[in-house]
Coordinates of C-alpha atoms and ligand atoms in Angstrom, one line a residue:
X915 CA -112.3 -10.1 -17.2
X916 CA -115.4 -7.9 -17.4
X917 CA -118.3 -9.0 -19.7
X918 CA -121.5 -6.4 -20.8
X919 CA -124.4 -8.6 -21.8
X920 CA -127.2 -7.7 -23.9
X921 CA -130.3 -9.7 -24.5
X922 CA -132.5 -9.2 -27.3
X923 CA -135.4 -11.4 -28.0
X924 CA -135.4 -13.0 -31.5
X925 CA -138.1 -14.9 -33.9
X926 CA -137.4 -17.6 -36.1
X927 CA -139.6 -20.0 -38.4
X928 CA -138.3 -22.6 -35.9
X929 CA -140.1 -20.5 -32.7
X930 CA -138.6 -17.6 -30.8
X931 CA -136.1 -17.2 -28.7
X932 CA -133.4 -14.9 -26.9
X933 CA -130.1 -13.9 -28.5
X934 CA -127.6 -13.3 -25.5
X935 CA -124.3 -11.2 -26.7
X936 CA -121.5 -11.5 -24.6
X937 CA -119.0 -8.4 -25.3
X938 CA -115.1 -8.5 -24.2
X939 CA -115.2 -5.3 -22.0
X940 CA -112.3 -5.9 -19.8
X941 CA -110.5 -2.9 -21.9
X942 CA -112.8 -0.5 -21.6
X943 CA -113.3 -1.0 -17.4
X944 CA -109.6 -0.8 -17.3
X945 CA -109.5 2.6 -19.3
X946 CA -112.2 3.8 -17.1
X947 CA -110.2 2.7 -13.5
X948 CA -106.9 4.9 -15.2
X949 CA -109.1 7.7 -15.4
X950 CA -110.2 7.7 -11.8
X951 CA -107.1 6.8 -10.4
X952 CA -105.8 10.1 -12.6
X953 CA -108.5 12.3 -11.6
X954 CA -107.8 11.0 -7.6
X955 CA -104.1 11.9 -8.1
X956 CA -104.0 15.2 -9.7
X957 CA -107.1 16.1 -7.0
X958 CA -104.3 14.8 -4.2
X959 CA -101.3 16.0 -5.9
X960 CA -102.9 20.0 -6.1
X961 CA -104.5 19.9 -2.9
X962 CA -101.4 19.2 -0.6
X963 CA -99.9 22.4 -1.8
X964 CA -103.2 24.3 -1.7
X965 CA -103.8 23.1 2.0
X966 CA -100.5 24.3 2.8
X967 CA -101.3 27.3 1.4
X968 CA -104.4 28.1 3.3
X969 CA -102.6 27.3 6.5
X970 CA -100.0 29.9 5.9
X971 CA -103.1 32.0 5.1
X972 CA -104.3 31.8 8.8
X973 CA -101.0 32.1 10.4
X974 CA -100.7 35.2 8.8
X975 CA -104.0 36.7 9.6
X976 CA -103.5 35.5 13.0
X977 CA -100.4 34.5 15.5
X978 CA -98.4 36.1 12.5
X979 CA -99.7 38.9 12.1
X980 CA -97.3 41.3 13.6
X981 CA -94.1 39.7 13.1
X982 CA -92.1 40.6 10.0
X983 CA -89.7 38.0 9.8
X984 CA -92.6 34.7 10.5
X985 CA -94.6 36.9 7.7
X986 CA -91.5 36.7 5.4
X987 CA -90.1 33.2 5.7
X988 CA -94.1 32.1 5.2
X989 CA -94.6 33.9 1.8
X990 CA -91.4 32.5 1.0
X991 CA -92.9 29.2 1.3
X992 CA -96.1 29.8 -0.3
X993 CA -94.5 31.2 -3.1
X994 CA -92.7 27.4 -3.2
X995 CA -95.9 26.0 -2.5
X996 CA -97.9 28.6 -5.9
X997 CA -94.8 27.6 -7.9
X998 CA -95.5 23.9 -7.6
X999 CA -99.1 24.0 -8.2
X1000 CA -98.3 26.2 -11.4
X1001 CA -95.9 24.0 -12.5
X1002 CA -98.6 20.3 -12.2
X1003 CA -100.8 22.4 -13.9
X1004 CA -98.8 23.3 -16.8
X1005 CA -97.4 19.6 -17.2
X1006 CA -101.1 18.8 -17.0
X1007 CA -101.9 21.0 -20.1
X1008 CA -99.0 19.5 -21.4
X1009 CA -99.6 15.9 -21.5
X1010 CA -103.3 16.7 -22.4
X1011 CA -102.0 18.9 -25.4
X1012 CA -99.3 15.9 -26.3
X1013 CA -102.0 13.2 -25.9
X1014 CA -105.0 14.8 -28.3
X1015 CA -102.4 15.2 -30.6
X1016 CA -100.6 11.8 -30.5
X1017 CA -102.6 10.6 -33.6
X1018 CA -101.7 13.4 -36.3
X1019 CA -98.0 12.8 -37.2
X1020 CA -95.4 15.6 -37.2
X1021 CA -94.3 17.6 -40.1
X1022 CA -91.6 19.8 -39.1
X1023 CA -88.6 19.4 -40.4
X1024 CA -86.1 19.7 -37.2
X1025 CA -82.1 20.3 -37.4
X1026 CA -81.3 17.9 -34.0
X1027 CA -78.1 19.8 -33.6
X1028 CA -79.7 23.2 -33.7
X1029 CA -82.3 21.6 -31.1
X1030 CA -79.6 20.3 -28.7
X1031 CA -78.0 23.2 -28.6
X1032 CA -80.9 25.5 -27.8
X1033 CA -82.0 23.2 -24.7
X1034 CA -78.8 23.0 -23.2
X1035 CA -78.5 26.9 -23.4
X1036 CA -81.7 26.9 -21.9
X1037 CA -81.1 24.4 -19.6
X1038 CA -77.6 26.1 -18.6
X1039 CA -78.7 28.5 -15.3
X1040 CA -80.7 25.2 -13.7
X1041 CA -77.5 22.9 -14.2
X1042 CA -75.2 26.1 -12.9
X1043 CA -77.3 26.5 -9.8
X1044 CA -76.8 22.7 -8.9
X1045 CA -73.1 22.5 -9.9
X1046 CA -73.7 20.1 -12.7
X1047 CA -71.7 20.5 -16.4
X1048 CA -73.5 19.7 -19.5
X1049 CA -71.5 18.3 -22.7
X1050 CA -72.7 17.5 -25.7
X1051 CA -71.2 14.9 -28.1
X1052 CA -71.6 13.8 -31.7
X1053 CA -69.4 13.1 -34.8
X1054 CA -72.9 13.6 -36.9
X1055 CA -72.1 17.1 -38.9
X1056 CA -76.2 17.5 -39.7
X1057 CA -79.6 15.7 -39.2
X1058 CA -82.9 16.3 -39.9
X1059 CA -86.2 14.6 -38.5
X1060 CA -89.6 14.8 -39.5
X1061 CA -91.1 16.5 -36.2
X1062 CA -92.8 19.3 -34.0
X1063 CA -89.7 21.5 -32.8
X1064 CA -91.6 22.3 -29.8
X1065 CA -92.7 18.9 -28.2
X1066 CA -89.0 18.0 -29.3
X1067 CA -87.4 21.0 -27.3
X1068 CA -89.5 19.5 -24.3
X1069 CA -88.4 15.6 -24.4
X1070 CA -84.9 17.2 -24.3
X1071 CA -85.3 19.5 -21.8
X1072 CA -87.4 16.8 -19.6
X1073 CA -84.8 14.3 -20.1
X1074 CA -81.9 17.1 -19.1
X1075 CA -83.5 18.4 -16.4
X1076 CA -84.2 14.9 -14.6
X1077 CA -80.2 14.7 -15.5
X1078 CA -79.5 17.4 -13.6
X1079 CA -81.9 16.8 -10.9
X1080 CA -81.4 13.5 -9.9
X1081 CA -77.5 13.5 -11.1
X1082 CA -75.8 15.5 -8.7
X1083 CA -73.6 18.2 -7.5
X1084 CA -70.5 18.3 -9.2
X1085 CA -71.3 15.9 -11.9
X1086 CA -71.6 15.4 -15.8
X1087 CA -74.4 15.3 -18.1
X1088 CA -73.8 14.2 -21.4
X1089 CA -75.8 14.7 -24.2
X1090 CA -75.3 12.7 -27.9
X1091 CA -76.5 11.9 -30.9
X1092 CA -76.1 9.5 -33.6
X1093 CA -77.1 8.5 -36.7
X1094 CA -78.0 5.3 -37.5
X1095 CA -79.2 4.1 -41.9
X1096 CA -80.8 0.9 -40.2
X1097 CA -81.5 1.1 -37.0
X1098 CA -83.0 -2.3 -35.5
X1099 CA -85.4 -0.8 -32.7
X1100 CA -87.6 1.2 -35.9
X1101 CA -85.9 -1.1 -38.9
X1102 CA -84.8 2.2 -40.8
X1103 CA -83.0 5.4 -40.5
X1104 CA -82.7 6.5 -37.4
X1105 CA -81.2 9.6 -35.3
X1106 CA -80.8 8.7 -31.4
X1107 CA -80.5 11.4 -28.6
X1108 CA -79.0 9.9 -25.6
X1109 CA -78.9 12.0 -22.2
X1110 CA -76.4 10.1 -19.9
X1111 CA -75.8 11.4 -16.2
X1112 CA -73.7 9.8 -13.4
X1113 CA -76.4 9.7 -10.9
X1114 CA -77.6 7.5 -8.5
X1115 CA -79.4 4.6 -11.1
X1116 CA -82.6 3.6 -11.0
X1117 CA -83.4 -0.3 -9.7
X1118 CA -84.7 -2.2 -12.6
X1119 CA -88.4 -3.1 -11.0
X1120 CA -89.2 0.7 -11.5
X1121 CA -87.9 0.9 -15.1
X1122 CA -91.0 -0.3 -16.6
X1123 CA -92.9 2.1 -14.8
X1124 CA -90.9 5.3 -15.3
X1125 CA -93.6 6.7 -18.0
X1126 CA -96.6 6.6 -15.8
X1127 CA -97.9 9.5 -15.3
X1128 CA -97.2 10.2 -11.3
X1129 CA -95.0 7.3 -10.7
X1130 CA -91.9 8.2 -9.0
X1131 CA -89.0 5.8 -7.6
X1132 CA -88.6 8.7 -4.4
X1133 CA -91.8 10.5 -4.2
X1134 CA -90.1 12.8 -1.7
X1135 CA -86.7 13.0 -3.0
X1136 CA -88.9 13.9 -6.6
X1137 CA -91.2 16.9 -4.7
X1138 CA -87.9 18.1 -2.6
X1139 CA -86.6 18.4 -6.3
X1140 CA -89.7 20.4 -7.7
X1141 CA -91.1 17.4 -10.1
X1142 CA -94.7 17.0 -11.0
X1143 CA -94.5 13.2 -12.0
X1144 CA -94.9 13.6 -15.3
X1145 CA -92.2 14.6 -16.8
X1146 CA -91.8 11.3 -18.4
X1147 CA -95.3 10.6 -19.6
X1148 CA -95.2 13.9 -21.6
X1149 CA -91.9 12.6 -23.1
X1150 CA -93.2 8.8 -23.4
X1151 CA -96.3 10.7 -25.2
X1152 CA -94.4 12.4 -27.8
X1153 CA -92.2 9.8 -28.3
X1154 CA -95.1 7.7 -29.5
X1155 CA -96.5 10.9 -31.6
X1156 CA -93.2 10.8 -33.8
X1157 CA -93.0 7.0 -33.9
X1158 CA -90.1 6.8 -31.9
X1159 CA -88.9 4.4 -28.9
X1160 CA -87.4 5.4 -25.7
X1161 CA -85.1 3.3 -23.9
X1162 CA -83.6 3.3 -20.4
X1163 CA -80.7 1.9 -19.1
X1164 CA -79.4 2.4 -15.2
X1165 CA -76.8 1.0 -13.1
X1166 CA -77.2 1.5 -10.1
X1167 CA -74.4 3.7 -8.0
X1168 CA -72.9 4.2 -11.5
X1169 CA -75.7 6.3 -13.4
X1170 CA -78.7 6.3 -15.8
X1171 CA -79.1 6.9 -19.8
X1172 CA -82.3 7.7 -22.1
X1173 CA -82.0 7.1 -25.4
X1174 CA -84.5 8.3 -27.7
X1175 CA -84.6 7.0 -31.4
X1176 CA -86.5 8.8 -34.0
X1177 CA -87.0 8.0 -37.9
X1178 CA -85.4 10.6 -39.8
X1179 CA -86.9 9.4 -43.0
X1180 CA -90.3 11.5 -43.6
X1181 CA -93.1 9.0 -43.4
X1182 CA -95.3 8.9 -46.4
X1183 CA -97.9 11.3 -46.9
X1184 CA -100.6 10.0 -44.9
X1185 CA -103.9 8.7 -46.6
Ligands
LIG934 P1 -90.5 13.9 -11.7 O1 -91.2 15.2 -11.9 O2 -90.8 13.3 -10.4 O3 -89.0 14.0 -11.9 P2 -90.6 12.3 -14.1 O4 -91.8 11.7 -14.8 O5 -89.7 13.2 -14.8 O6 -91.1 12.9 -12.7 O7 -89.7 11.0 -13.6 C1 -90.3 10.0 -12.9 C2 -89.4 9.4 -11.8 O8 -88.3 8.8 -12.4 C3 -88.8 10.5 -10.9 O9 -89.6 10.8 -9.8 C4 -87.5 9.8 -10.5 O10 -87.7 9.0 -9.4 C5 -87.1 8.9 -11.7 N1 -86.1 9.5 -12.5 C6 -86.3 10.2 -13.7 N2 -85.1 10.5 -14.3 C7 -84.1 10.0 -13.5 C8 -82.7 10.0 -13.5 N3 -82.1 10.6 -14.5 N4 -82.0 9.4 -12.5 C9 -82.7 8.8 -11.5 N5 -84.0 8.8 -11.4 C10 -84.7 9.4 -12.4

């Protein structure tokens, strides 16, 4: 517990005196230690890639120099190496973007089938190229959410890609949605997107921490793959913008689902 103390002196009929005020600041000291331990792992997490890439940069210039084929296998990996620092830095923008905005409630009105069917278009080259098939089922012939379509077209495609990514060659990702009048996670009307795969599983100590930014179960297995680390907290983020929940549930060997529950009643306006 961390305490600030200020001391002011004070005069009374009764003589003077010092008033001491003890203030709770045990919050603010941990808000503080998340933001250096965020600055010290975006600084680590950009400059392994950009210390790769000024190695490559002197190999070229030097023992490289005349050798077509070092010179083209070593762009090839610094183009990997460019590509990943493009990508942190977008996701950074992202969850900075998500986060100022996480106060100010959506008011979109989103068609979740239209939605799902865009991302897993989009989504369609990524899961060809790794062998994986992508189905979507529902018996709901139309929803609507309050929303942003945008932040909602990335949980999706967050929640798909890590599907693909972490499920497998040769496997299914399935995709659903239901509608719920009284769901008991938000007590009202709710629609739920679930994205189910049939990889690996996740082991339930790391469940909890799945959201935070930079927190992954395989760092390498996750780089290897392409991911940032914060894929999740960009999703966990606008989750909490639309008043929503997410919920994971993993067995491990047998596979791992994300259900995301949204109110589809428009909130009141706000005051
Ligand atoms: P990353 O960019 O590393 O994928 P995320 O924030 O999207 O970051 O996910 C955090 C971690 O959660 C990943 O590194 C991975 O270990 C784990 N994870 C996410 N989705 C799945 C999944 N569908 N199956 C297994 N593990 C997953």
């Amino acid at each position: 517990t961390a305490f600030a103390v200020t001391c002011s002196p004070v005069e009374t009929e009764a003589g003077s005196g010092v008033l001491l005020c003890f203030e709770d600041v045990t919050h603010l000291e941990q808000v503080g230690q998340m933001r250096r331990d965020f600055v010290a792992n975006v600084s680590h997490e950009l400059r392994t890639p950009l210390t790769a890439l000024l190695g490559f940069i002197e190999t070229l210039r030097g023992p490289a120099r005349n050798d077509p084929v070092a010179t083209e296998r070593f762009l090839g990996t610094m183009q990997v190496e460019a590509s990943r620092m493009e990508r942190l830095v977008k996701d950074l923008l992202s969850l900075s973007r998500v986060e100022a905005q996480e106060r100010v409630r959506p008011t979109d009105r989103v068609d979740l089938i239209r939605l799902i069917h865009a991302v897993i278009h989009a989504t369609r080259p990524i899961a060809e190229e790794a062998d994986v098939t992508i189905v979507f089922e529902t018996e709901v012939q139309e929803i609507h959410v309050p929303g942003d379509a945008d932040q909602l077209h990335q949980i999706l495609t967050n929640l798909i890609e890590n599907a693909v990514k972490y499920g497998g060659p040769g496997k299914t990702v399935t995709v659903k949605l239901a509608a719920h009048s009284d769901h008991p996670a938000l007590r009202g009307p709710s629609a739920v997107i679930s994205v189910i795969d049939q990889g690996p599983g996740i082991e339930e100590v790391h469940i909890p921490r799945l959201t935070e930014r930079f927190y992954r179960v395989d760092s390498h297995r996750s780089r290897e793959m392409g991911g940032t680390g914060l894929g999740l907290a960009i999703v966990k983020h606008i989750v909490n913008r639309h008043r929503g929940r997410l919920k994971v549930e993993s067995e491990l060997g047998q596979g791992t689902r994300f259900d995301v529950i949204l109110p589809s009643r428009a909130a009141p306006p706000q005051a």
